[in-house]
Amino acid sequence: IMYLGVFCMAIWLSDKHRRILCEVFVAVGCIMGLLLIFPCDLFTTWGSGTYATVFCQYTHFGSFMSMCIPCGMYLFLTDKGGLIRMLRIAQVWLLFNTMMVNATRATAVAVGGVFILINVWGFMLDKSKRKNVIVLDILLIVTVMFLHTDAHLSERAKDNLGVAEQIVLRENCGSD
């Protein structure tokens, strides 16, 4: 609820102060993301194979990430371009990867909801942002499909196909 309060408070801030707040969220989220993706002995694993960095509970870290990712997307969509735009892409990509490593369902649902809202906004309300929204869509899809923490989606699909083939073979051999 605290993060929701910070988010709602940011709506009332001036553009300059809102950007500063988002910059802080994104910077801290990226630092924690690096600590999560490249673990050191200071941070331990919590839960069943989920990671939390400095948070004592992986779901708390997921809640924090569900605030950092929209902030990163906001900064990307409102920046003018150039070198800072490339930095924003790298930051958002790191935050997406951190979300995948953290593997909290609530975070994925929250970010999915934000993506639906951003796509509606970018394709229906502010068509000038359409290309930027497509870049974010592609970045998330590539991250989810090819950079998943357990295995690449293609490898998991092959494994599932192999299991399905074995089941079909067993059923066919049993019917003879």
Coordinates of N, CA and C in Angstrom, one line a residue:
I1 N 0.8 -1.2 0.0 CA 0.0 0.0 0.0 C 0.9 1.2 0.0
M2 N 2.0 1.2 0.6 CA 2.9 2.3 0.7 C 3.3 2.7 -0.7
Y3 N 3.7 1.7 -1.6 CA 4.1 2.0 -3.0 C 2.9 2.7 -3.7
L4 N 1.7 2.2 -3.5 CA 0.6 2.8 -4.2 C 0.4 4.3 -3.7
G5 N 0.6 4.5 -2.4 CA 0.6 5.9 -1.9 C 1.6 6.8 -2.6
V6 N 2.8 6.3 -2.7 CA 3.9 7.0 -3.4 C 3.5 7.3 -4.9
F7 N 2.9 6.3 -5.5 CA 2.5 6.5 -6.9 C 1.4 7.5 -7.0
C8 N 0.4 7.4 -6.2 CA -0.7 8.4 -6.2 C -0.2 9.8 -5.9
M9 N 0.8 9.9 -4.9 CA 1.3 11.2 -4.6 C 2.1 11.8 -5.8
A10 N 2.7 10.9 -6.5 CA 3.5 11.4 -7.7 C 2.6 12.1 -8.7
I11 N 1.4 11.6 -8.8 CA 0.5 12.2 -9.8 C 0.2 13.7 -9.5
W12 N 0.3 14.1 -8.2 CA 0.0 15.5 -7.8 C 1.3 16.3 -7.9
L13 N 2.4 15.7 -8.1 CA 3.7 16.5 -8.2 C 3.8 17.2 -9.5
S14 N 4.7 18.2 -9.6 CA 5.0 18.8 -10.8 C 5.8 17.9 -11.7
D15 N 5.9 18.1 -13.0 CA 6.6 17.2 -13.9 C 8.1 17.0 -13.5
K16 N 8.7 18.1 -13.0 CA 10.1 18.0 -12.6 C 10.3 17.1 -11.4
H17 N 9.4 17.2 -10.4 CA 9.5 16.4 -9.2 C 9.1 15.0 -9.5
R18 N 8.1 14.8 -10.4 CA 7.7 13.4 -10.7 C 8.9 12.7 -11.4
R19 N 9.6 13.4 -12.3 CA 10.7 12.8 -13.0 C 11.8 12.4 -12.0
I20 N 12.1 13.3 -11.0 CA 13.1 13.0 -10.0 C 12.7 11.8 -9.2
L21 N 11.4 11.7 -8.8 CA 11.0 10.5 -8.1 C 11.1 9.2 -8.9
C22 N 10.8 9.3 -10.2 CA 10.9 8.1 -11.1 C 12.4 7.8 -11.3
E23 N 13.2 8.8 -11.4 CA 14.7 8.6 -11.6 C 15.2 7.8 -10.4
V24 N 14.8 8.2 -9.2 CA 15.2 7.5 -8.0 C 14.8 6.0 -7.9
F25 N 13.5 5.8 -8.2 CA 12.9 4.5 -8.3 C 13.7 3.6 -9.3
V26 N 13.9 4.1 -10.5 CA 14.6 3.4 -11.5 C 16.0 3.1 -11.2
A27 N 16.7 4.1 -10.6 CA 18.1 3.9 -10.3 C 18.3 2.8 -9.2
V28 N 17.5 2.9 -8.1 CA 17.5 1.9 -7.0 C 17.1 0.6 -7.6
G29 N 16.1 0.5 -8.4 CA 15.7 -0.8 -9.0 C 16.7 -1.4 -9.8
C30 N 17.4 -0.6 -10.6 CA 18.5 -1.1 -11.4 C 19.7 -1.6 -10.6
I31 N 20.0 -0.9 -9.5 CA 21.1 -1.4 -8.7 C 20.7 -2.7 -8.0
M32 N 19.5 -2.8 -7.5 CA 19.0 -4.0 -6.9 C 18.9 -5.1 -7.9
G33 N 18.5 -4.8 -9.1 CA 18.5 -5.8 -10.2 C 19.8 -6.4 -10.5
L34 N 20.9 -5.5 -10.5 CA 22.2 -6.0 -10.7 C 22.6 -6.9 -9.6
L35 N 22.3 -6.6 -8.4 CA 22.6 -7.4 -7.2 C 21.8 -8.7 -7.2
L36 N 20.7 -8.7 -7.8 CA 19.9 -9.9 -7.9 C 20.4 -10.8 -9.0
I37 N 20.7 -10.3 -10.2 CA 21.1 -11.0 -11.3 C 22.5 -11.6 -11.2
F38 N 23.4 -10.7 -10.5 CA 24.8 -11.1 -10.3 C 24.9 -11.2 -8.7
P39 N 24.4 -12.3 -8.1 CA 24.4 -12.4 -6.7 C 25.8 -12.4 -6.0
C40 N 25.8 -11.8 -4.8 CA 27.0 -11.9 -4.0 C 26.7 -12.5 -2.7
D41 N 27.7 -12.8 -1.8 CA 27.4 -13.5 -0.6 C 26.6 -12.7 0.4
L42 N 26.5 -11.4 0.2 CA 25.7 -10.6 1.1 C 24.2 -10.8 1.1
F43 N 23.7 -11.4 0.0 CA 22.3 -11.6 -0.2 C 22.0 -13.1 -0.4
T44 N 20.9 -13.5 0.2 CA 20.6 -14.9 0.3 C 19.3 -15.1 -0.5
T45 N 19.1 -16.4 -0.8 CA 17.9 -16.8 -1.5 C 16.8 -17.1 -0.5
W46 N 15.6 -16.6 -0.7 CA 14.5 -16.8 0.1 C 13.4 -17.5 -0.6
G47 N 12.6 -18.3 0.1 CA 11.5 -19.1 -0.5 C 12.1 -20.2 -1.3
S48 N 11.3 -20.7 -2.2 CA 11.7 -21.9 -3.0 C 12.3 -21.5 -4.3
G49 N 13.5 -21.1 -4.3 CA 14.2 -20.7 -5.6 C 13.9 -19.3 -6.0
T50 N 13.3 -18.5 -5.2 CA 13.0 -17.1 -5.6 C 14.0 -16.2 -4.9
Y51 N 14.3 -15.1 -5.4 CA 15.3 -14.2 -4.9 C 14.7 -12.9 -4.5
A52 N 15.4 -12.3 -3.4 CA 14.8 -11.1 -2.8 C 15.8 -9.9 -2.6
T53 N 17.0 -10.1 -2.9 CA 18.1 -9.1 -2.6 C 18.0 -8.6 -1.2
V54 N 18.0 -7.3 -1.0 CA 18.0 -6.8 0.4 C 16.7 -6.9 1.1
F55 N 15.6 -7.2 0.4 CA 14.3 -7.4 1.0 C 14.3 -8.8 1.7
C56 N 13.6 -8.9 2.8 CA 13.5 -10.2 3.5 C 12.5 -11.1 2.9
Q57 N 11.7 -10.7 2.0 CA 10.7 -11.5 1.4 C 10.6 -11.2 -0.1
Y58 N 10.6 -12.2 -0.9 CA 10.7 -12.0 -2.4 C 9.5 -11.2 -2.9
T59 N 8.3 -11.4 -2.2 CA 7.1 -10.7 -2.7 C 7.3 -9.2 -2.5
H60 N 8.0 -8.8 -1.4 CA 8.2 -7.3 -1.2 C 9.1 -6.8 -2.3
F61 N 10.1 -7.5 -2.7 CA 10.9 -7.1 -3.8 C 10.1 -7.0 -5.0
G62 N 9.2 -7.9 -5.2 CA 8.3 -7.9 -6.4 C 7.4 -6.7 -6.4
S63 N 6.9 -6.3 -5.2 CA 6.1 -5.1 -5.1 C 6.9 -3.8 -5.5
F64 N 8.2 -3.8 -5.0 CA 9.0 -2.7 -5.3 C 9.3 -2.6 -6.8
M65 N 9.5 -3.8 -7.4 CA 9.8 -3.9 -8.9 C 8.5 -3.4 -9.7
S66 N 7.3 -3.7 -9.1 CA 6.1 -3.3 -9.8 C 5.9 -1.8 -9.8
M67 N 6.7 -1.1 -9.0 CA 6.7 0.4 -9.0 C 7.9 0.9 -9.9
C68 N 9.0 0.2 -9.9 CA 10.2 0.6 -10.7 C 9.9 0.5 -12.2
I69 N 9.3 -0.6 -12.6 CA 9.1 -0.8 -14.0 C 8.2 0.2 -14.7
P70 N 7.0 0.6 -14.1 CA 6.2 1.7 -14.7 C 7.0 3.0 -14.7
C71 N 7.8 3.2 -13.7 CA 8.6 4.5 -13.6 C 9.6 4.5 -14.8
G72 N 10.2 3.3 -15.0 CA 11.2 3.2 -16.1 C 10.5 3.4 -17.5
M73 N 9.3 2.8 -17.6 CA 8.5 3.0 -18.9 C 8.1 4.4 -19.0
Y74 N 7.7 5.1 -18.0 CA 7.3 6.5 -18.0 C 8.5 7.4 -18.5
L75 N 9.7 7.1 -17.9 CA 10.8 7.9 -18.3 C 11.2 7.6 -19.8
F76 N 11.1 6.4 -20.2 CA 11.4 6.1 -21.6 C 10.4 6.8 -22.6
L77 N 9.1 6.7 -22.2 CA 8.1 7.3 -23.1 C 8.2 8.8 -23.1
T78 N 8.7 9.5 -22.1 CA 8.7 10.9 -22.1 C 10.1 11.6 -22.4
D79 N 11.1 10.8 -22.6 CA 12.4 11.3 -23.0 C 12.4 11.7 -24.4
K80 N 13.2 12.7 -24.7 CA 13.2 13.2 -26.1 C 13.9 12.3 -27.1
G81 N 15.0 11.7 -26.7 CA 15.7 10.8 -27.6 C 17.2 10.9 -27.4
G82 N 17.9 10.3 -28.3 CA 19.4 10.3 -28.2 C 20.0 9.3 -27.3
L83 N 21.1 9.6 -26.7 CA 21.8 8.7 -25.8 C 21.0 8.4 -24.6
I84 N 20.3 9.3 -24.1 CA 19.5 9.0 -22.9 C 18.4 8.0 -23.2
R85 N 17.9 8.0 -24.4 CA 16.9 7.0 -24.8 C 17.5 5.6 -24.7
M86 N 18.7 5.5 -25.2 CA 19.4 4.2 -25.1 C 19.6 3.7 -23.7
L87 N 20.0 4.7 -22.8 CA 20.1 4.3 -21.4 C 18.8 3.9 -20.8
R88 N 17.7 4.5 -21.2 CA 16.4 4.1 -20.7 C 16.0 2.7 -21.2
I89 N 16.3 2.4 -22.4 CA 16.1 1.0 -22.9 C 16.8 0.0 -22.1
A90 N 18.1 0.3 -21.8 CA 18.9 -0.6 -21.0 C 18.3 -0.7 -19.6
Q91 N 17.9 0.4 -19.0 CA 17.3 0.3 -17.7 C 16.0 -0.5 -17.6
V92 N 15.1 -0.3 -18.6 CA 13.9 -1.0 -18.6 C 14.2 -2.5 -18.9
W93 N 15.1 -2.8 -19.7 CA 15.5 -4.2 -20.0 C 16.0 -4.9 -18.7
L94 N 16.8 -4.2 -18.0 CA 17.3 -4.7 -16.7 C 16.2 -4.9 -15.7
L95 N 15.3 -4.0 -15.7 CA 14.1 -4.1 -14.7 C 13.3 -5.3 -15.1
F96 N 13.0 -5.5 -16.5 CA 12.3 -6.6 -16.9 C 12.9 -7.9 -16.5
N97 N 14.3 -8.0 -16.7 CA 15.0 -9.2 -16.3 C 15.0 -9.5 -14.8
T98 N 15.0 -8.4 -14.1 CA 14.9 -8.5 -12.6 C 13.6 -9.1 -12.2
M99 N 12.5 -8.6 -12.9 CA 11.2 -9.1 -12.7 C 11.1 -10.6 -12.9
M100 N 11.7 -11.0 -14.0 CA 11.7 -12.4 -14.4 C 12.5 -13.3 -13.4
V101 N 13.6 -12.8 -12.9 CA 14.4 -13.6 -12.0 C 13.7 -13.6 -10.6
N102 N 13.1 -12.5 -10.2 CA 12.3 -12.5 -9.0 C 11.1 -13.5 -9.1
A103 N 10.5 -13.6 -10.2 CA 9.4 -14.6 -10.5 C 8.3 -14.5 -9.5
T104 N 7.7 -13.3 -9.3 CA 6.6 -13.2 -8.5 C 5.4 -12.9 -9.4
R105 N 4.3 -13.7 -9.2 CA 3.2 -13.6 -10.1 C 2.5 -12.3 -10.0
A106 N 2.4 -11.7 -8.8 CA 1.7 -10.4 -8.6 C 2.4 -9.3 -9.4
T107 N 3.7 -9.4 -9.4 CA 4.5 -8.4 -10.2 C 4.2 -8.5 -11.6
A108 N 4.2 -9.8 -12.1 CA 3.9 -10.0 -13.6 C 2.5 -9.5 -13.9
V109 N 1.5 -9.7 -13.0 CA 0.2 -9.2 -13.3 C 0.1 -7.7 -13.3
A110 N 0.8 -7.1 -12.3 CA 0.8 -5.6 -12.2 C 1.5 -5.0 -13.4
V111 N 2.6 -5.6 -13.9 CA 3.3 -5.0 -15.0 C 2.4 -5.3 -16.3
G112 N 1.8 -6.5 -16.4 CA 0.9 -6.8 -17.5 C -0.3 -5.7 -17.6
G113 N -0.8 -5.4 -16.4 CA -1.9 -4.4 -16.4 C -1.4 -3.0 -16.8
V114 N -0.2 -2.6 -16.4 CA 0.4 -1.4 -16.9 C 0.6 -1.4 -18.4
F115 N 1.1 -2.6 -18.9 CA 1.3 -2.7 -20.3 C 0.0 -2.6 -21.1
I116 N -1.1 -3.1 -20.6 CA -2.4 -2.9 -21.3 C -2.7 -1.5 -21.3
L117 N -2.6 -0.8 -20.2 CA -2.9 0.7 -20.2 C -2.0 1.5 -21.1
I118 N -0.7 1.2 -21.1 CA 0.2 1.9 -22.0 C -0.1 1.7 -23.4
N119 N -0.5 0.4 -23.8 CA -0.9 0.1 -25.2 C -2.1 0.8 -25.6
V120 N -3.1 0.9 -24.7 CA -4.4 1.6 -25.0 C -4.0 3.1 -25.2
W121 N -3.2 3.6 -24.3 CA -2.9 5.0 -24.3 C -2.1 5.3 -25.6
G122 N -1.1 4.5 -25.9 CA -0.2 4.7 -27.1 C -0.9 4.5 -28.4
F123 N -1.8 3.6 -28.5 CA -2.5 3.3 -29.8 C -3.8 4.1 -30.0
M124 N -4.4 4.5 -28.9 CA -5.7 5.2 -29.1 C -5.7 6.6 -28.7
L125 N -5.0 7.0 -27.6 CA -5.1 8.3 -27.1 C -4.0 9.2 -27.5
D126 N -2.7 8.7 -27.5 CA -1.6 9.6 -27.9 C -0.8 8.8 -29.0
K127 N -1.2 8.9 -30.2 CA -0.6 8.1 -31.3 C 0.8 8.5 -31.6
S128 N 1.3 9.7 -31.1 CA 2.6 10.1 -31.3 C 3.6 9.1 -30.6
K129 N 3.1 8.4 -29.6 CA 4.0 7.5 -28.8 C 3.9 6.1 -29.2
R130 N 3.2 5.9 -30.3 CA 3.0 4.5 -30.8 C 4.3 3.7 -31.0
K131 N 5.3 4.3 -31.7 CA 6.6 3.6 -31.9 C 7.3 3.3 -30.6
N132 N 7.2 4.2 -29.7 CA 7.9 3.9 -28.4 C 7.2 2.8 -27.6
V133 N 5.9 2.8 -27.7 CA 5.1 1.7 -27.1 C 5.4 0.3 -27.7
I134 N 5.6 0.3 -29.0 CA 6.0 -0.9 -29.7 C 7.3 -1.4 -29.3
V135 N 8.3 -0.4 -29.1 CA 9.6 -0.8 -28.6 C 9.5 -1.5 -27.2
L136 N 8.7 -0.9 -26.3 CA 8.5 -1.5 -25.0 C 7.9 -2.9 -25.1
D137 N 6.9 -3.0 -26.0 CA 6.2 -4.3 -26.2 C 7.2 -5.4 -26.6
I138 N 8.0 -5.0 -27.6 CA 9.0 -6.0 -28.1 C 10.1 -6.3 -27.1
L139 N 10.5 -5.3 -26.3 CA 11.5 -5.5 -25.2 C 10.9 -6.5 -24.2
L140 N 9.7 -6.3 -23.8 CA 9.1 -7.3 -22.8 C 8.9 -8.6 -23.4
I141 N 8.4 -8.7 -24.6 CA 8.2 -10.0 -25.2 C 9.5 -10.8 -25.4
V142 N 10.6 -10.1 -25.8 CA 11.9 -10.8 -26.0 C 12.4 -11.2 -24.6
T143 N 12.3 -10.4 -23.6 CA 12.7 -10.7 -22.3 C 12.0 -11.9 -21.8
V144 N 10.7 -12.0 -21.9 CA 9.9 -13.1 -21.3 C 10.2 -14.4 -22.1
M145 N 10.3 -14.3 -23.4 CA 10.4 -15.5 -24.2 C 11.8 -16.0 -24.3
F146 N 12.8 -15.2 -24.3 CA 14.2 -15.7 -24.6 C 15.1 -15.5 -23.4
L147 N 14.8 -14.7 -22.4 CA 15.7 -14.5 -21.3 C 15.1 -14.9 -20.0
H148 N 14.2 -15.9 -20.0 CA 13.5 -16.4 -18.8 C 14.6 -17.0 -17.9
T149 N 14.4 -17.0 -16.6 CA 15.5 -17.5 -15.7 C 15.7 -19.0 -15.7
D150 N 14.6 -19.7 -15.8 CA 14.7 -21.2 -15.7 C 15.4 -21.7 -17.0
A151 N 14.9 -21.4 -18.1 CA 15.4 -21.8 -19.4 C 14.7 -21.0 -20.5
H152 N 15.3 -21.0 -21.6 CA 14.7 -20.3 -22.7 C 13.3 -20.9 -23.1
L153 N 12.4 -20.1 -23.5 CA 11.1 -20.6 -23.8 C 11.2 -21.7 -24.9
S154 N 12.1 -21.5 -25.9 CA 12.2 -22.5 -26.9 C 12.6 -23.8 -26.4
E155 N 13.5 -23.8 -25.4 CA 14.0 -25.0 -24.8 C 12.8 -25.7 -24.0
R156 N 12.1 -24.9 -23.2 CA 11.0 -25.4 -22.5 C 9.9 -26.0 -23.4
A157 N 9.7 -25.3 -24.5 CA 8.7 -25.8 -25.5 C 9.2 -27.1 -26.1
K158 N 10.4 -27.3 -26.4 CA 11.0 -28.6 -26.9 C 10.8 -29.7 -25.8
D159 N 11.1 -29.3 -24.6 CA 10.9 -30.3 -23.5 C 9.4 -30.7 -23.4
N160 N 8.5 -29.8 -23.5 CA 7.1 -30.1 -23.4 C 6.7 -30.9 -24.6
L161 N 7.2 -30.6 -25.8 CA 6.9 -31.4 -27.0 C 7.4 -32.8 -26.8
G162 N 8.6 -33.0 -26.3 CA 9.1 -34.3 -26.0 C 8.3 -35.1 -25.1
V163 N 7.8 -34.5 -24.0 CA 6.9 -35.2 -23.1 C 5.6 -35.6 -23.7
A164 N 5.0 -34.7 -24.5 CA 3.8 -35.0 -25.3 C 4.0 -36.1 -26.2
E165 N 5.1 -36.2 -26.9 CA 5.4 -37.3 -27.9 C 5.5 -38.6 -27.1
Q166 N 6.1 -38.6 -26.0 CA 6.2 -39.8 -25.2 C 4.9 -40.3 -24.7
I167 N 4.0 -39.4 -24.3 CA 2.6 -39.8 -23.9 C 1.9 -40.4 -25.1
V168 N 2.0 -39.7 -26.3 CA 1.3 -40.2 -27.4 C 1.8 -41.6 -27.8
L169 N 3.2 -41.8 -27.8 CA 3.8 -43.1 -28.1 C 3.3 -44.2 -27.1
R170 N 3.2 -43.8 -25.8 CA 2.7 -44.8 -24.8 C 1.3 -45.2 -25.1
E171 N 0.5 -44.2 -25.4 CA -0.9 -44.5 -25.7 C -1.1 -45.3 -27.0
N172 N -0.3 -45.0 -28.0 CA -0.4 -45.8 -29.2 C 0.1 -47.2 -29.0
C173 N 1.2 -47.4 -28.3 CA 1.7 -48.7 -28.0 C 0.8 -49.5 -27.1
G174 N 0.1 -48.8 -26.2 CA -0.8 -49.5 -25.3 C -2.1 -50.0 -26.1
S175 N -2.4 -49.3 -27.2 CA -3.7 -49.7 -27.8 C -3.5 -50.9 -28.8
D176 N -2.3 -51.3 -29.1 CA -2.1 -52.4 -30.0 C -2.4 -53.7 -29.4

